[in-house]
């Protein structure tokens, strides 16, 4: 009985270790792909029109700043509606994307 339990424990450990390694590789590849897409979008928009790229970056910054303000301020009674909910969701997605890139793309040797 002791040998079977030990073998099962070793098998479970190996399955967990391999699963974590595969998940790490998949997340790193997704982060590199996301970073590459962001760089490609920036390059294509800059090559099309630098003025529109800067104007779009300014508008996106204002949009995300409004979302940050809506997310981090003291909530009012009731729910967020309309533009406030949209900007808060966009800010949350931008923060999540930045966190994924910070954690997984920093070790990416694709650049």
XYZ file of N, CA and C in Angstrom:
333
model
N 0.812 -1.191 0.000
C 0.000 0.000 0.000
C 0.858 1.259 0.000
N 1.961 1.268 0.723
C 2.806 2.442 0.820
C 3.461 2.776 -0.512
N 3.810 1.721 -1.287
C 4.460 1.951 -2.578
C 3.461 2.545 -3.565
N 2.258 2.071 -3.567
C 1.237 2.618 -4.481
C 0.941 4.084 -4.161
N 0.822 4.378 -2.883
C 0.547 5.756 -2.477
C 1.714 6.668 -2.859
N 2.940 6.199 -2.693
C 4.117 6.992 -3.063
C 4.176 7.192 -4.575
N 3.889 6.120 -5.323
C 3.902 6.230 -6.780
C 2.814 7.188 -7.260
N 1.653 7.133 -6.640
C 0.573 8.061 -7.001
C 0.960 9.489 -6.673
N 1.606 9.697 -5.536
C 2.058 11.035 -5.158
C 3.095 11.576 -6.128
N 4.038 10.738 -6.547
C 5.049 11.154 -7.520
C 4.391 11.450 -8.869
N 3.441 10.632 -9.259
C 2.733 10.867 -10.517
C 1.951 12.173 -10.493
N 1.265 12.440 -9.411
C 0.526 13.710 -9.281
C 1.469 14.902 -9.308
N 2.623 14.762 -8.638
C 3.609 15.843 -8.641
C 4.121 16.107 -10.052
N 4.418 15.055 -10.800
C 4.908 15.221 -12.171
C 3.853 15.852 -13.076
N 2.617 15.449 -12.909
C 1.536 16.024 -13.715
C 1.379 17.510 -13.402
N 1.429 17.872 -12.130
C 1.333 19.290 -11.754
C 2.511 20.091 -12.283
N 3.711 19.537 -12.185
C 4.912 20.242 -12.646
C 4.881 20.451 -14.152
N 4.538 19.426 -14.899
C 4.464 19.547 -16.355
C 3.343 20.502 -16.750
N 2.215 20.447 -16.068
C 1.113 21.361 -16.353
C 1.497 22.811 -16.125
N 2.222 23.073 -15.039
C 2.665 24.443 -14.772
C 3.677 24.910 -15.810
N 4.566 24.030 -16.237
C 5.556 24.402 -17.256
C 4.882 24.707 -18.589
N 3.905 23.902 -18.960
C 3.178 24.149 -20.208
C 2.385 25.448 -20.114
N 1.755 25.694 -18.995
C 1.003 26.941 -18.824
C 1.933 28.149 -18.891
N 3.114 28.042 -18.325
C 4.090 29.138 -18.371
C 4.522 29.420 -19.811
N 4.760 28.376 -20.576
C 5.156 28.553 -21.982
C 4.016 29.167 -22.785
N 2.799 28.706 -22.572
C 1.655 29.244 -23.302
C 1.442 30.721 -22.958
N 1.517 31.080 -21.685
C 1.349 32.480 -21.292
C 2.477 33.353 -21.833
N 3.685 32.843 -21.861
C 4.798 33.610 -22.422
C 4.606 33.829 -23.919
N 4.163 32.808 -24.635
C 3.908 32.960 -26.072
C 2.772 33.947 -26.335
N 1.714 33.879 -25.535
C 0.621 34.834 -25.696
C 1.069 36.259 -25.400
N 1.907 36.433 -24.386
C 2.420 37.760 -24.071
C 3.300 38.292 -25.187
N 4.154 37.434 -25.761
C 4.989 37.866 -26.889
C 4.134 38.205 -28.100
N 3.104 37.428 -28.343
C 2.197 37.707 -29.456
C 1.458 39.024 -29.238
N 0.983 39.257 -28.038
C 0.300 40.512 -27.714
C 1.237 41.703 -27.864
N 2.452 41.575 -27.369
C 3.434 42.648 -27.498
C 3.762 42.913 -28.962
N 3.921 41.867 -29.739
C 4.182 42.030 -31.172
C 3.029 42.710 -31.886
N 1.800 42.354 -31.547
C 0.630 43.002 -32.168
C 0.553 44.478 -31.801
N 0.850 44.816 -30.546
C 0.835 46.218 -30.137
C 1.908 47.017 -30.866
N 3.091 46.442 -31.027
C 4.163 47.116 -31.762
C 3.786 47.266 -33.232
N 3.182 46.248 -33.828
C 2.760 46.320 -35.225
C 1.691 47.391 -35.425
N 0.738 47.473 -34.519
C -0.299 48.505 -34.613
C 0.319 49.894 -34.523
N 1.247 50.068 -33.588
C 1.909 51.370 -33.455
C 2.710 51.706 -34.708
N 3.415 50.737 -35.249
C 4.221 50.977 -36.454
C 3.341 51.322 -37.656
N 2.278 50.551 -37.852
C 1.405 50.802 -38.998
C 0.678 52.136 -38.885
N 0.228 52.471 -37.684
C -0.469 53.742 -37.541
C 0.507 54.908 -37.695
N 1.729 54.783 -37.203
C 2.714 55.852 -37.349
C 3.113 56.021 -38.810
N 3.245 54.915 -39.531
C 3.630 55.025 -40.937
C 2.482 55.587 -41.781
N 1.249 55.382 -41.355
C 0.107 55.939 -42.091
C -0.013 57.437 -41.837
N 0.023 57.863 -40.579
C -0.106 59.279 -40.269
C 0.372 59.535 -38.838
N 1.532 60.165 -38.689
C 2.028 60.451 -37.341
C 1.104 61.392 -36.556
N 0.483 62.353 -37.240
C -0.414 63.282 -36.541
C -1.634 62.564 -35.982
N -2.250 61.702 -36.795
C -3.409 60.960 -36.315
C -3.013 59.970 -35.223
N -1.807 59.433 -35.298
C -1.337 58.522 -34.258
C -1.220 59.252 -32.926
N -0.624 60.438 -32.931
C -0.503 61.217 -31.705
C -1.867 61.672 -31.199
N -2.743 62.073 -32.113
C -4.092 62.480 -31.700
C -4.851 61.288 -31.109
N -4.728 60.128 -31.733
C -5.382 58.927 -31.204
C -4.818 58.519 -29.858
N -3.495 58.648 -29.691
C -2.877 58.327 -28.401
C -3.370 59.290 -27.323
N -3.524 60.565 -27.681
C -4.058 61.536 -26.722
C -5.482 61.225 -26.328
N -6.316 60.890 -27.306
C -7.708 60.540 -27.002
C -7.794 59.262 -26.172
N -6.958 58.288 -26.516
C -6.944 57.046 -25.741
C -6.480 57.312 -24.310
N -5.516 58.198 -24.145
C -5.049 58.550 -22.801
C -6.156 59.210 -21.991
N -6.895 60.122 -22.610
C -8.017 60.759 -21.912
C -9.093 59.733 -21.558
N -9.373 58.832 -22.472
C -10.365 57.773 -22.263
C -9.956 56.891 -21.084
N -8.671 56.473 -21.054
C -8.196 55.621 -19.964
C -8.093 56.383 -18.652
N -7.762 57.673 -18.720
C -7.717 58.477 -17.492
C -9.108 58.604 -16.886
N -10.121 58.784 -17.723
C -11.492 58.827 -17.223
C -11.872 57.488 -16.603
N -11.460 56.402 -17.247
C -11.726 55.075 -16.691
C -11.031 54.854 -15.366
N -9.792 55.348 -15.239
C -9.074 55.234 -13.971
C -9.775 56.039 -12.888
N -10.217 57.229 -13.250
C -10.919 58.073 -12.286
C -12.215 57.399 -11.842
N -12.948 56.817 -12.772
C -14.199 56.136 -12.426
C -13.943 54.888 -11.583
N -12.849 54.193 -11.865
C -12.565 52.956 -11.149
C -12.030 53.208 -9.749
N -11.158 54.194 -9.604
C -10.441 54.378 -8.342
C -11.084 55.378 -7.382
N -12.069 56.114 -7.826
C -12.691 57.087 -6.920
C -13.708 56.391 -6.023
N -14.160 57.115 -5.032
C -15.164 56.574 -4.126
C -16.481 56.409 -4.884
N -17.034 55.216 -4.884
C -18.249 54.999 -5.682
C -19.452 55.745 -5.126
N -20.278 56.229 -6.029
C -21.528 56.877 -5.642
C -22.599 55.811 -5.462
N -23.735 56.245 -4.960
C -24.842 55.305 -4.831
C -25.335 54.959 -6.225
N -25.665 53.724 -6.415
C -26.143 53.286 -7.723
C -25.020 52.660 -8.532
N -25.349 52.324 -9.753
C -24.385 51.662 -10.622
C -23.844 52.640 -11.646
N -22.708 52.270 -12.223
C -22.159 53.054 -13.328
C -22.954 52.745 -14.576
N -23.148 53.769 -15.376
C -23.888 53.572 -16.622
C -23.180 54.274 -17.750
N -23.405 53.786 -18.943
C -22.955 54.456 -20.145
C -21.448 54.571 -20.256
N -20.992 55.808 -20.482
C -19.578 56.075 -20.723
C -18.727 55.703 -19.512
N -19.227 55.919 -18.324
C -18.458 55.592 -17.115
C -18.160 54.100 -17.048
N -19.126 53.270 -17.341
C -18.915 51.821 -17.319
C -17.963 51.394 -18.425
N -18.088 52.006 -19.597
C -17.219 51.667 -20.727
C -15.773 52.042 -20.437
N -15.548 53.246 -19.927
C -14.180 53.660 -19.644
C -13.580 52.875 -18.481
N -14.382 52.536 -17.484
C -13.882 51.720 -16.371
C -13.484 50.329 -16.852
N -14.278 49.743 -17.736
C -13.944 48.428 -18.290
C -12.691 48.500 -19.159
N -12.553 49.559 -19.954
C -11.363 49.717 -20.796
C -10.116 49.910 -19.943
N -10.241 50.683 -18.863
C -9.100 50.873 -17.957
C -8.713 49.551 -17.301
N -9.687 48.787 -16.869
C -9.411 47.494 -16.240
C -8.734 46.545 -17.227
N -9.189 46.530 -18.473
C -8.562 45.690 -19.498
C -7.137 46.152 -19.786
N -6.902 47.456 -19.814
C -5.557 47.974 -20.057
C -4.619 47.610 -18.910
N -5.115 47.679 -17.687
C -4.296 47.306 -16.536
C -3.984 45.818 -16.563
N -4.963 45.002 -16.906
C -4.737 43.554 -16.989
C -3.727 43.228 -18.082
N -3.834 43.902 -19.227
C -2.887 43.687 -20.319
C -1.488 44.097 -19.901
N -1.360 45.245 -19.244
C -0.050 45.694 -18.780
C 0.540 44.729 -17.762
N -0.292 44.183 -16.904
C 0.185 43.236 -15.905
C 0.675 41.948 -16.555
N -0.065 41.436 -17.529
C 0.359 40.232 -18.250
C 1.671 40.489 -18.975
N 1.787 41.645 -19.632
C 3.030 41.963 -20.335
C 4.184 42.129 -19.355
N 3.935 42.728 -18.223
C 4.988 42.923 -17.235
C 5.483 41.589 -16.678
N 4.556 40.687 -16.401
C 4.930 39.425 -15.785
C 5.514 38.410 -16.767
N 4.980 38.361 -17.985
C 5.364 37.285 -18.894
C 6.197 37.731 -20.086
N 6.089 38.971 -20.540
C 6.853 39.388 -21.710
C 8.222 39.935 -21.328
N 8.468 40.143 -20.050
C 9.767 40.668 -19.645
C 10.882 39.666 -19.917
N 10.588 38.387 -19.844
C 11.578 37.362 -20.131
C 11.532 36.879 -21.566
N 10.750 37.541 -22.383
C 10.592 37.144 -23.778
C 11.826 37.580 -24.577
N 12.439 36.662 -25.244
C 13.622 36.972 -26.045
C 13.263 37.207 -27.501
N 12.010 37.524 -27.754
C 11.579 37.742 -29.140
C 11.942 39.120 -29.651
N 12.247 40.042 -28.754
C 12.638 41.387 -29.180
C 14.110 41.498 -29.065
